[in-house]
Amino acid sequence: MRKAVTVTDVARHAGVSAMTVSKALNGRDRISEETRARVLAAASELGYVANAAARSLRGGRTDLLGLLVQDLSNQYFAEIVRGASEAIRERGLDLVLYTSSNDPERERQRVATLSSGVSDGLIIVAPHGSPGLLEQLQHSRVPVVLINAWNVDDLPTVNPENRLGARAATEHLLALGHRRIGFVTGRPDSPLSPERPDGVMRLQGYREALVAAGVAFDPTLLHPGGLHLPLGREAGHDLLALPDPPTAIFAANDFCAFGVIEAARERGLRVPEDLSVVGFDDVPMAGQVQPALTTVHHPLHDLGHRAATLLLDLLADHAPERHVELPSRLIVRDSTAPPA
Amino acid sequence: MRKAVTVTDVARHAGVSAMTVSKALNGRDRISEETRARVLAAASELGYVANAAARSLRGGRTDLLGLLVQDLSNQYFAEIVRGASEAIRERGLDLVLYTSSNDPERERQRVATLSSGVSDGLIIVAPHGSPGLLEQLQHSRVPVVLINAWNVDDLPTVNPENRLGARAATEHLLALGHRRIGFVTGRPDSPLSPERPDGVMRLQGYREALVAAGVAFDPTLLHPGGLHLPLGREAGHDLLALPDPPTAIFAANDFCAFGVIEAARERGLRVPEDLSVVGFDDVPMAGQVQPALTTVHHPLHDLGHRAATLLLDLLADHAPERHVELPSRLIVRDSTAPPA
DNA sequence: CTGTTAGCGCTTTCAA
DNA sequence: TTGAAAGCGCTAACAG
């Protein structure tokens, strides 16, 4: 833990002015090759590294991007963070990470901090949306990009496509010969997305596929579930206990699908022989479990990467498109097969 | 994106000097209640938030702590990040997150950046340990704390306890009546931990329990595996294909255990009726799968929390103990039962 | 109790 | 091509 080396130190060592050191290091300015070499040598010899605070104060930038996420234990969010993290590093900035623990109040606090000069910009994943949040964001001193936020026109958003993915999954099931296809829905509404367009869109894709195939939509096959394994398990049991049970189940997300698979096993059903199961999201685990899960791939990593890129462009005044929708695609693995 | 409000603005608005504003806001100094109230009112009216860069420059601190982790997709690391993140927030600092993607060269680069003034201190989780890393860290301008790093005397470390946990797990299996207990080992050596003391310690705990129970150690029950599901599955198949197969398997970690369970299922064995399986780590998923996994709980969250606290204490010159070992404990769930 | 002065380390004028 | 001066916003030290 030594004392820091400053430009002045380097200047002294190289026998030039502080200014010249700055110019040599930052390149942009006219400077003789010989002087530059001398400065660079002195700098590396002394182990000089620019002081970030001073540079920020001067330049008005921190070279830090804030990312606010609900919960890191969830692979869904972790993947998004990974994508954003990479994009940010690619452009030479760093990532300040905040977690809201799914608490709206905490969410608001963190947004206040992050938009106060700690970071040059802010990405929020799946904002919970406490009442004042939107307004708070619109008045933010730094640009904001939202991931997985719906019905927000004023702020840039990056969202995954849901309808076509759900439709493709249902079509896959129909093509295999399934006619009774259960659908487990996700979590309830949130203030920022009163209609949970992602859930609505998935359901719509499911219905579209059914209609196109001439299969009647049966509301008894629609079951409220949730985004976690235990909730999926419950829903699975309920659906499979139906008098005329489904031969395939389309779950709200992968974790929910894992729960459905467990429910099936507990009832002595084999997947995919006796029951086909499709998930949504394609978290890393989906490809590792047995049977590997057929699922709709949501570009989680790309969502993060794209949001970061968008934010960076906004900062550079590139004025890019403000609403990005990333396509999903069906990944057929081993949890689906023709009905028995 | 408005212009920032400065102390001077607040001072003007409240009819006092900039100094008084600073004092009023930071509390420490003697100031009349009336003036303080006036300043606070002016500040909140103007929406003043202190500029982090200026404060850093002045105080020599950034109030940022760096955390370098290999991979966020892995719940093991994600939990550690979560713990550290909480401890850091509790003390009013923020977290700068870096990922090394398991690449030693990248690891070194990030360490260079982080120890150069971006952050006030640095936590590295499971350092891969490229040749120069240790030296680089010792010369770091900021204090460093290592998580899951072994054989490092010069730097503070926070490590999980392995031997007793493994012993408790094996004793549990023995108490259930198992005599042939398979053991799947983890990953190979790494430069920074030539003997992988965690793996060695787990094996030692396993042997100790065996010896104490008067059960002979059978090397054929020892199988090299790995820390991921597919590797565990392979190892599981190999062990179960033995002429005299184990009735219980102790896996290198939870993901490995999930693989073993899959292997058992593929061979028509029920868990825990036909085969007991114990994991290591207790990642969040362990309690959610079916059957819920009996496993040795590694205090992942605490590891992160404790490392951050240690670092914060180091920064405050509290001179705390430099090597912390956190106890593990056995969590008995549903994947273990008496042998058939 | 309040205000003045100065300077943290850097870089953008502007002048030499 | 190089250097001198000034100031980003904040607060420690010292006067008043």
XYZ file of C-alpha atoms (C1' of nucleotides) in Angstrom:
712
model
C 0.000 0.000 0.000
C 2.277 2.689 -1.325
C 1.572 6.276 -2.077
C 0.146 6.996 -5.486
C 2.296 8.310 -8.299
C 0.966 11.533 -9.847
C 1.465 13.258 -13.160
C 3.745 15.675 -11.410
C 6.004 12.853 -10.319
C 6.193 11.560 -13.842
C 6.777 15.078 -15.162
C 9.674 15.588 -12.802
C 11.119 12.201 -13.675
C 10.898 12.882 -17.397
C 12.004 16.469 -17.130
C 8.869 17.970 -18.654
C 5.720 19.709 -17.453
C 2.677 17.983 -16.030
C 0.764 19.086 -19.074
C 3.118 17.344 -21.410
C 2.698 14.151 -19.464
C -1.044 14.362 -19.804
C -0.767 14.944 -23.522
C 1.687 12.124 -24.017
C -0.494 9.714 -22.106
C -3.783 10.636 -23.692
C -2.439 10.748 -27.195
C -4.825 13.179 -28.816
C -2.561 16.229 -28.844
C 0.377 17.207 -30.961
C 3.551 16.133 -29.271
C 7.010 15.090 -30.476
C 7.692 11.396 -30.686
C 10.794 11.778 -28.633
C 9.086 13.516 -25.719
C 6.243 11.042 -25.756
C 8.659 8.139 -25.538
C 10.467 9.754 -22.656
C 7.241 10.370 -20.754
C 5.940 6.873 -21.392
C 9.187 5.424 -20.136
C 9.084 7.533 -16.996
C 5.454 6.623 -16.399
C 5.938 2.891 -16.665
C 9.122 3.074 -14.647
C 7.288 4.808 -11.828
C 4.235 2.598 -12.229
C 1.994 5.558 -12.863
C -1.764 5.029 -13.091
C -4.101 7.966 -13.553
C -6.259 8.853 -10.597
C -9.822 8.079 -11.530
C -11.366 10.614 -9.166
C -9.350 13.521 -10.476
C -10.038 12.545 -14.034
C -13.746 12.275 -13.293
C -13.869 15.594 -11.549
C -12.180 17.219 -14.478
C -13.981 15.414 -17.249
C -17.374 15.035 -15.658
C -17.378 11.314 -16.326
C -16.749 8.444 -13.963
C -16.378 5.710 -16.591
C -18.643 3.633 -14.440
C -22.000 2.221 -15.461
C -24.529 1.244 -12.833
C -26.554 -1.932 -13.044
C -29.486 -2.528 -10.751
C -30.764 -6.045 -10.509
C -33.177 -7.730 -8.122
C -31.316 -10.811 -7.147
C -28.090 -12.451 -8.192
C -28.996 -15.911 -6.974
C -31.312 -16.207 -9.911
C -29.492 -17.388 -13.003
C -31.881 -15.346 -15.085
C -30.496 -12.110 -13.702
C -26.970 -13.410 -13.377
C -26.830 -14.044 -17.118
C -28.006 -10.535 -17.880
C -25.357 -9.107 -15.598
C -22.786 -11.199 -17.379
C -23.785 -9.819 -20.765
C -23.804 -6.228 -19.572
C -20.530 -6.694 -17.805
C -18.864 -7.873 -20.981
C -20.162 -5.035 -23.120
C -19.069 -2.507 -20.549
C -15.587 -3.937 -20.296
C -15.297 -4.046 -24.073
C -15.681 -0.303 -24.128
C -13.230 0.214 -21.306
C -15.649 1.185 -18.553
C -16.425 -0.596 -15.319
C -19.577 -1.920 -13.727
C -21.060 -0.826 -10.429
C -23.510 -3.434 -9.295
C -26.528 -2.875 -7.117
C -29.138 -5.297 -5.897
C -32.601 -4.271 -4.841
C -33.514 -7.580 -3.167
C -36.873 -7.186 -4.822
C -37.704 -4.342 -2.450
C -39.252 -1.286 -4.170
C -38.035 1.080 -1.497
C -34.497 -0.156 -1.798
C -34.834 0.042 -5.537
C -35.645 3.709 -5.276
C -32.757 4.412 -2.933
C -30.269 2.754 -5.211
C -31.541 4.618 -8.210
C -31.044 7.840 -6.305
C -27.446 6.980 -5.522
C -26.615 5.717 -8.950
C -28.048 8.663 -10.764
C -26.217 11.079 -8.535
C -22.814 10.970 -10.082
C -21.490 7.588 -9.018
C -22.040 6.340 -12.522
C -22.389 7.836 -15.969
C -25.485 5.836 -16.738
C -27.814 3.271 -15.359
C -29.362 -0.025 -16.396
C -32.282 -1.401 -14.453
C -33.382 -4.970 -14.909
C -37.042 -5.776 -14.446
C -37.840 -2.686 -12.407
C -40.334 -3.455 -9.745
C -41.799 -0.060 -10.272
C -42.670 1.678 -7.061
C -45.001 4.617 -7.639
C -42.408 7.374 -7.915
C -39.798 5.361 -9.781
C -40.669 6.328 -13.311
C -40.688 10.000 -12.479
C -37.464 9.628 -10.571
C -35.871 8.034 -13.607
C -37.106 10.664 -16.001
C -35.454 13.317 -13.874
C -32.259 11.353 -13.555
C -29.119 13.275 -14.321
C -27.757 10.296 -16.188
C -29.287 8.276 -19.005
C -31.209 5.158 -18.071
C -31.949 1.964 -19.966
C -34.550 -0.527 -18.793
C -34.450 -4.261 -19.377
C -37.655 -6.227 -19.176
C -39.852 -3.219 -18.542
C -43.075 -2.806 -20.426
C -45.397 0.029 -21.285
C -42.639 2.556 -20.847
C -42.441 4.945 -23.745
C -40.294 7.686 -22.336
C -37.302 5.596 -21.392
C -35.227 3.357 -23.642
C -35.979 -0.332 -23.165
C -34.495 -3.639 -24.209
C -36.963 -6.488 -24.040
C -37.100 -10.102 -25.080
C -39.672 -11.188 -27.599
C -42.256 -13.491 -26.048
C -45.167 -14.136 -28.357
C -43.382 -15.815 -31.238
C -41.285 -17.928 -28.904
C -44.373 -19.207 -27.129
C -46.030 -19.813 -30.442
C -43.059 -21.794 -31.753
C -43.001 -23.916 -28.623
C -46.692 -24.676 -28.855
C -46.399 -25.454 -32.551
C -43.595 -27.862 -31.759
C -45.849 -29.654 -29.286
C -48.721 -29.697 -31.763
C -46.471 -31.057 -34.486
C -45.506 -33.892 -32.178
C -49.183 -34.755 -32.001
C -50.177 -33.244 -28.664
C -53.687 -31.883 -28.445
C -54.114 -31.289 -24.729
C -51.360 -28.858 -23.827
C -51.269 -27.364 -20.333
C -50.031 -23.834 -19.779
C -48.623 -22.664 -16.463
C -48.633 -18.883 -16.151
C -46.066 -16.746 -14.361
C -46.124 -14.165 -11.635
C -48.807 -11.571 -11.023
C -48.900 -7.977 -12.192
C -46.529 -5.238 -11.117
C -47.162 -1.501 -11.159
C -44.719 -0.806 -13.966
C -46.259 -3.413 -16.196
C -49.934 -3.574 -15.314
C -50.653 -6.175 -17.924
C -47.423 -8.150 -17.552
C -47.071 -8.052 -21.304
C -44.512 -10.828 -21.232
C -46.949 -13.229 -19.637
C -49.802 -11.986 -21.782
C -47.689 -12.311 -24.906
C -46.675 -15.859 -24.062
C -50.260 -16.804 -23.550
C -51.181 -15.116 -26.790
C -48.531 -17.041 -28.697
C -49.863 -20.244 -27.177
C -53.422 -19.442 -28.210
C -52.394 -18.372 -31.691
C -50.696 -21.686 -32.297
C -53.707 -23.546 -31.015
C -56.099 -21.610 -33.233
C -53.881 -22.019 -36.280
C -53.906 -25.774 -35.702
C -57.653 -25.853 -35.213
C -57.383 -26.984 -31.602
C -59.960 -25.509 -29.237
C -58.603 -23.470 -26.361
C -59.517 -25.154 -23.078
C -59.363 -22.802 -20.064
C -59.093 -25.692 -17.625
C -55.622 -26.327 -19.038
C -54.564 -22.842 -18.018
C -53.097 -22.881 -14.548
C -51.678 -20.043 -12.448
C -48.171 -20.988 -11.367
C -45.138 -18.916 -10.689
C -41.533 -18.498 -11.639
C -40.027 -20.854 -9.092
C -39.594 -24.569 -8.863
C -41.975 -25.285 -5.991
C -44.767 -23.321 -7.632
C -44.248 -25.207 -10.859
C -44.419 -28.458 -8.992
C -47.753 -27.560 -7.459
C -49.170 -26.437 -10.757
C -47.917 -29.633 -12.372
C -49.667 -31.756 -9.812
C -52.897 -29.851 -10.260
C -52.841 -30.140 -14.029
C -51.946 -33.821 -13.987
C -54.737 -34.548 -11.521
C -57.300 -33.286 -14.026
C -59.903 -35.841 -15.216
C -58.591 -35.428 -18.747
C -54.968 -34.422 -18.046
C -52.658 -32.764 -20.575
C -50.065 -34.805 -22.434
C -47.766 -31.815 -22.590
C -47.167 -28.809 -20.362
C -45.756 -25.459 -21.318
C -44.348 -23.787 -18.198
C -43.917 -20.116 -17.358
C -40.142 -20.429 -17.171
C -37.415 -23.032 -16.806
C -37.493 -23.264 -13.039
C -41.228 -23.693 -13.184
C -40.695 -26.426 -15.789
C -38.256 -28.221 -13.484
C -41.034 -28.240 -10.911
C -43.497 -29.677 -13.408
C -41.031 -32.439 -14.242
C -40.717 -33.274 -10.566
C -44.469 -33.407 -10.176
C -44.660 -35.774 -13.130
C -42.009 -38.031 -11.602
C -43.770 -38.052 -8.300
C -46.847 -39.314 -10.071
C -44.871 -42.048 -11.781
C -44.863 -40.377 -15.178
C -41.781 -40.382 -17.355
C -40.645 -37.279 -19.206
C -40.870 -37.145 -22.189
C -42.499 -40.570 -22.763
C -45.617 -39.881 -20.682
C -45.471 -36.112 -20.507
C -43.738 -33.523 -22.625
C -42.517 -30.381 -20.868
C -41.359 -27.110 -22.370
C -39.786 -24.262 -20.427
C -39.068 -20.637 -21.104
C -35.807 -18.656 -20.827
C -33.117 -21.301 -21.328
C -31.091 -20.645 -18.208
C -27.719 -22.398 -18.134
C -29.094 -25.306 -16.105
C -31.722 -26.121 -18.721
C -29.218 -27.890 -20.922
C -27.590 -29.737 -18.066
C -30.457 -31.499 -16.343
C -31.786 -34.857 -17.362
C -33.794 -34.887 -19.542
C -32.286 -31.758 -21.073
C -35.093 -29.254 -21.234
C -36.779 -28.204 -24.452
C -37.253 -24.492 -23.940
C -37.649 -21.109 -25.535
C -34.261 -19.476 -25.500
C -34.382 -15.955 -24.195
C -31.269 -14.065 -25.099
C -30.430 -13.175 -21.521
C -26.792 -12.531 -22.153
C -27.616 -10.453 -25.218
C -30.248 -8.521 -23.304
C -27.562 -7.335 -20.905
C -25.042 -6.793 -23.653
C -27.463 -4.856 -25.801
C -28.694 -2.688 -22.955
C -25.136 -1.737 -22.087
C -24.347 -0.963 -25.714
C -27.475 1.138 -26.004
C -26.546 3.065 -22.887
C -23.026 3.627 -24.116
C -24.388 4.894 -27.428
C -26.751 7.195 -25.606
C -23.786 8.588 -23.706
C -21.949 9.127 -26.954
C -25.021 10.824 -28.436
C -25.325 8.199 -31.091
C -29.078 8.506 -30.729
C -29.825 4.859 -31.396
C -33.250 3.284 -31.515
C -34.841 3.568 -28.119
C -36.824 0.363 -27.978
C -35.092 -2.872 -28.780
C -36.785 -6.243 -28.910
C -34.587 -9.303 -29.027
C -35.902 -12.451 -30.703
C -36.396 -15.673 -28.818
C -36.075 -19.077 -30.401
C -37.107 -22.594 -29.596
C -34.418 -25.015 -28.461
C -35.573 -28.585 -28.844
C -33.892 -30.912 -26.382
C -35.048 -34.102 -24.690
C -38.091 -33.214 -22.619
C -40.542 -33.373 -25.505
C -41.729 -36.345 -27.550
C -44.906 -37.557 -29.245
C -47.718 -38.446 -26.830
C -47.898 -42.064 -25.662
C -30.277 15.015 -17.691
C -29.915 18.349 -15.931
C -26.830 20.085 -14.733
C -25.618 19.045 -11.325
C -26.324 21.130 -8.233
C -23.192 22.031 -6.289
C -22.502 23.066 -2.714
C -22.112 26.600 -3.953
C -25.628 26.577 -5.342
C -26.984 25.346 -2.045
C -24.898 27.894 -0.160
C -26.272 30.730 -2.243
C -29.790 29.429 -1.848
C -29.482 29.161 1.921
C -27.576 32.389 2.299
C -24.470 30.821 3.842
C -20.966 29.822 2.758
C -20.052 26.639 0.941
C -18.183 25.507 4.010
C -21.260 25.745 6.160
C -23.157 23.631 3.693
C -20.518 20.952 3.833
C -20.577 21.004 7.614
C -24.333 20.891 7.804
C -24.501 17.962 5.418
C -21.724 15.911 6.934
C -22.811 16.442 10.496
C -19.537 16.082 12.316
C -18.877 19.742 12.968
C -20.369 22.209 15.392
C -23.156 24.108 13.736
C -26.346 25.777 14.960
C -29.537 23.806 14.588
C -31.172 26.668 12.797
C -28.490 27.008 10.131
C -28.380 23.275 9.608
C -32.117 23.155 9.078
C -31.933 25.996 6.583
C -29.136 24.315 4.639
C -30.885 20.952 4.643
C -34.036 22.582 3.359
C -32.168 24.353 0.592
C -30.323 21.161 -0.345
C -33.409 19.044 -0.633
C -35.260 21.813 -2.427
C -32.527 21.991 -5.021
C -32.137 18.238 -5.132
C -28.501 18.442 -4.177
C -26.424 15.275 -4.195
C -22.722 15.390 -3.410
C -20.372 14.769 -6.297
C -18.600 11.494 -5.669
C -15.546 12.346 -7.747
C -14.859 15.572 -5.927
C -15.331 13.926 -2.603
C -12.961 11.123 -3.583
C -10.354 13.487 -4.835
C -10.515 15.393 -1.613
C -10.690 12.474 0.749
C -8.506 10.024 -1.082
C -11.238 7.428 -1.004
C -13.634 6.289 -3.690
C -16.036 4.468 -1.378
C -15.997 1.679 -3.898
C -14.883 -1.878 -3.221
C -13.830 -4.117 -6.076
C -14.892 -7.722 -6.337
C -13.318 -10.067 -8.832
C -15.121 -13.292 -9.531
C -14.694 -15.919 -12.207
C -18.199 -16.444 -13.413
C -21.587 -15.181 -12.387
C -23.556 -17.980 -14.014
C -22.419 -20.226 -11.234
C -24.650 -19.948 -8.197
C -21.638 -20.666 -6.036
C -20.045 -17.381 -7.005
C -23.303 -15.509 -7.269
C -24.051 -16.219 -3.611
C -20.665 -14.931 -2.555
C -21.223 -11.755 -4.520
C -24.563 -11.359 -2.852
C -23.044 -11.602 0.618
C -20.263 -9.169 -0.175
C -22.673 -6.804 -1.816
C -24.806 -6.660 1.309
C -21.926 -6.051 3.680
C -20.601 -3.308 1.456
C -23.964 -1.587 1.248
C -24.429 -1.850 4.990
C -21.345 0.262 5.450
C -22.438 2.772 2.855
C -19.999 1.884 0.084
C -20.676 0.496 -3.367
C -19.520 -2.526 -5.273
C -17.540 -2.574 -8.497
C -17.837 -5.979 -10.063
C -15.346 -7.664 -12.325
C -15.390 -11.065 -13.941
C -12.300 -12.893 -15.049
C -14.120 -15.553 -17.092
C -11.700 -18.015 -15.605
C -8.911 -16.526 -17.698
C -5.679 -15.908 -15.752
C -4.541 -13.157 -18.091
C -7.820 -11.321 -17.728
C -7.633 -11.862 -14.010
C -4.325 -10.064 -13.910
C -5.574 -7.177 -16.003
C -8.575 -6.609 -13.797
C -6.463 -6.712 -10.682
C -4.268 -4.034 -12.198
C -7.238 -1.773 -12.864
C -8.921 -2.355 -9.566
C -5.856 -1.767 -7.493
C -5.091 1.453 -9.305
C -7.501 3.779 -7.589
C -10.861 2.748 -8.962
C -11.623 1.103 -5.663
C -10.445 1.413 -2.091
C -9.939 -2.302 -1.732
C -10.262 -5.566 -3.543
C -11.785 -8.978 -2.954
C -10.814 -11.862 -5.193
C -12.821 -15.040 -5.198
C -11.012 -18.287 -5.929
C -8.056 -16.653 -7.644
C -6.873 -18.730 -10.521
C -3.381 -17.690 -9.692
C -1.335 -16.874 -12.748
C 2.369 -16.776 -11.974
C 2.744 -13.083 -11.247
C -0.570 -12.624 -9.482
C 0.557 -13.053 -5.920
C 3.379 -10.592 -6.339
C 1.084 -8.173 -8.112
C -1.307 -8.349 -5.192
C 1.362 -7.841 -2.604
C 2.387 -4.624 -4.308
C -1.188 -3.472 -4.668
C -1.835 0.052 -3.521
C -5.081 -1.062 -1.913
C -5.709 -3.848 0.570
C -6.751 -7.208 -0.816
C -8.761 -10.051 0.666
C -8.878 -13.496 -0.922
C -11.795 -15.906 -0.742
C -11.184 -19.578 -1.324
C -7.450 -19.235 -1.730
C -5.133 -21.604 0.009
C -1.512 -21.630 1.025
C -1.375 -17.863 0.999
C 0.169 -16.488 4.148
C 0.895 -12.919 3.183
C -2.607 -11.906 2.171
C -5.751 -12.031 4.279
C -8.007 -14.938 3.359
C -11.527 -16.069 4.119
C -12.065 -19.759 3.532
C -14.756 -22.309 4.175
C -14.005 -25.247 6.435
C -14.015 -28.532 4.551
C -12.713 -31.392 6.644
C -15.282 -31.411 9.409
C -18.140 -30.938 6.991
C -17.044 -33.917 4.948
C -16.574 -35.917 8.099
C -20.068 -35.055 9.350
C -21.581 -36.042 6.015
C -19.781 -39.366 5.994
C -20.735 -40.024 9.614
C -24.338 -39.346 8.716
C -24.143 -41.944 5.960
C -22.441 -44.409 8.295
C -25.052 -43.830 10.968
C -27.741 -44.687 8.437
C -26.036 -48.025 7.991
C -24.074 -47.471 4.777
C -20.738 -49.260 4.531
C -19.874 -48.835 0.879
C -19.729 -45.097 0.373
C -18.496 -43.728 -2.950
C -16.572 -40.466 -3.096
C -16.438 -38.290 -6.202
C -13.547 -35.831 -6.147
C -13.528 -32.316 -7.602
C -11.412 -30.394 -10.050
C -7.682 -30.681 -10.551
C -4.966 -28.534 -9.053
C -4.387 -24.872 -9.711
C -1.160 -22.918 -9.324
C -2.308 -20.933 -6.315
C -3.417 -24.023 -4.455
C -1.088 -26.769 -5.540
C -2.640 -29.276 -3.228
C -6.262 -28.134 -3.601
C -6.570 -28.192 0.155
C -10.327 -28.041 -0.050
C -10.493 -31.269 -2.017
C -7.801 -32.868 0.078
C -9.553 -31.808 3.270
C -12.859 -33.220 2.127
C -11.235 -36.511 1.334
C -9.491 -36.467 4.688
C -12.762 -35.869 6.518
C -14.269 -38.782 4.627
C -11.402 -41.082 5.587
C -11.416 -39.963 9.192
C -15.065 -40.845 9.547
C -14.467 -44.214 7.940
C -11.549 -45.014 10.226
C -13.435 -43.884 13.319
C -16.263 -46.237 12.369
C -13.881 -49.092 11.694
C -14.760 -49.245 7.997
C -11.877 -50.033 5.681
C -11.056 -47.402 3.072
C -11.603 -48.856 -0.384
C -9.792 -46.913 -3.130
C -12.040 -48.340 -5.844
C -14.838 -46.239 -4.339
C -12.808 -43.094 -4.955
C -13.634 -41.628 -8.339
C -12.300 -38.523 -10.072
C -15.228 -36.357 -11.077
C -15.609 -32.628 -11.401
C -17.636 -29.723 -10.233
C -20.280 -29.817 -12.942
C -23.380 -31.849 -13.526
C -22.251 -33.829 -16.568
C -19.024 -34.872 -14.867
C -20.947 -36.009 -11.822
C -23.238 -38.047 -14.013
C -20.325 -39.852 -15.609
C -18.726 -40.544 -12.274
C -22.038 -41.785 -10.927
C -22.402 -44.253 -13.783
C -18.875 -45.528 -13.283
C -19.315 -46.049 -9.570
C -22.690 -47.719 -9.943
C -21.337 -50.060 -12.601
C -18.836 -51.462 -10.107
C -19.168 -55.188 -9.296
C -19.864 -54.284 -5.700
C -21.402 -50.813 -6.107
C -21.740 -48.252 -3.334
C -25.066 -47.781 -1.569
C -24.259 -44.125 -0.991
C -22.240 -41.521 -2.886
C -20.653 -38.391 -1.541
C -20.144 -35.925 -4.397
C -17.589 -33.159 -4.847
C -20.265 -30.465 -4.872
C -23.980 -30.020 -5.372
C -23.932 -29.837 -9.147
C -21.861 -32.972 -9.211
C -24.416 -34.577 -6.888
C -27.252 -33.640 -9.237
C -25.348 -35.511 -11.919
C -24.963 -38.554 -9.696
C -28.701 -38.537 -9.030
C -29.374 -38.450 -12.749
C -27.051 -41.343 -13.325
C -28.869 -43.311 -10.647
C -32.233 -42.574 -12.254
C -30.952 -43.604 -15.645
C -29.989 -46.934 -14.136
C -33.442 -47.334 -12.620
C -32.346 -46.610 -9.082
C -34.448 -44.481 -6.776
C -32.884 -41.805 -4.569
C -32.778 -42.205 -1.613
C -34.344 -45.682 -1.447
C -31.733 -47.435 -3.603
C -28.942 -44.907 -3.406
C -28.171 -42.133 -0.947
C -26.480 -39.030 -2.324
C -24.780 -36.210 -0.438
C -23.556 -32.988 -2.012
C -21.278 -30.191 -0.960
C -21.879 -26.407 -0.881
C -25.643 -26.093 -0.500
C -26.320 -23.831 -3.434
C -29.850 -22.376 -3.517
C -31.072 -25.079 -5.894
C -30.127 -27.875 -3.489
C -33.183 -27.316 -1.342
C -35.513 -26.947 -4.301
C -34.926 -30.070 -6.340
C -36.681 -33.332 -5.735
C -35.525 -35.103 -3.649
C -34.153 -32.127 -1.744
C -30.419 -32.683 -1.490
C -28.693 -33.622 1.735
C -25.525 -31.583 1.573
C -22.761 -29.871 3.471
C -23.718 -26.251 3.779
C -20.905 -23.936 2.807
C -21.564 -20.462 4.068
C -21.266 -18.880 0.636
C -23.175 -15.776 1.530
C -21.196 -15.398 4.758
C -17.944 -15.928 2.912
C -18.693 -12.875 0.825
C -20.053 -10.927 3.742
C -17.121 -11.727 5.949
C -14.527 -10.947 3.289
C -16.104 -7.550 2.735
C -16.214 -6.859 6.455
C -12.591 -7.896 6.805
C -11.610 -5.596 3.984
C -13.575 -2.727 5.456
C -11.863 -3.306 8.808
C -8.499 -3.403 7.118
C -9.308 -0.046 5.549
C -10.259 1.331 8.950
C -7.022 -0.052 10.411
C -8.944 -2.276 12.752
C -6.228 -4.868 12.235
C -8.532 -7.862 12.434
C -7.440 -11.475 12.179
C -6.015 -12.107 8.770
C -7.152 -15.660 8.179
C -10.765 -16.522 8.715
C -12.198 -20.000 8.402
C -15.961 -20.336 8.311
C -17.549 -23.541 9.579
C -19.592 -25.764 7.350
C -22.443 -27.888 8.592
C -24.433 -30.829 7.396
C -27.961 -30.215 6.156
C -29.970 -33.408 6.130
C -32.715 -33.356 3.532
C -34.316 -36.091 1.474
C -31.588 -37.623 -0.655
C -30.251 -39.887 2.083
C -31.845 -42.911 3.762
C -30.798 -46.278 5.169
C -29.558 -48.743 2.536
C -32.166 -51.056 1.003
C -20.551 29.148 15.367
C -19.300 30.728 10.604
C -16.313 32.137 6.764
C -11.804 32.324 4.039
C -8.199 30.093 1.949
C -6.144 26.474 -0.145
C -5.414 22.265 -2.581
C -6.584 17.084 -3.752
C -4.785 15.332 -9.415
C -6.060 16.130 -13.635
C -6.705 18.467 -18.219
C -8.593 22.503 -21.058
C -7.725 26.926 -22.344
C -4.390 30.170 -23.874
C 0.080 32.122 -24.350
C 5.080 31.478 -25.252
C 5.724 21.796 -29.667
C 5.683 22.932 -24.843
C 4.376 25.410 -20.534
C 1.607 28.367 -17.131
C -2.529 29.123 -15.107
C -6.915 27.984 -13.798
C -10.629 25.325 -12.078
C -13.695 20.891 -11.788
C -16.500 20.254 -6.387
C -15.362 19.344 -2.133
C -13.632 19.792 2.732
C -9.437 20.335 6.346
C -7.208 23.830 8.626
C -7.306 27.845 10.359
C -9.212 32.716 11.337
C -12.641 35.561 12.641
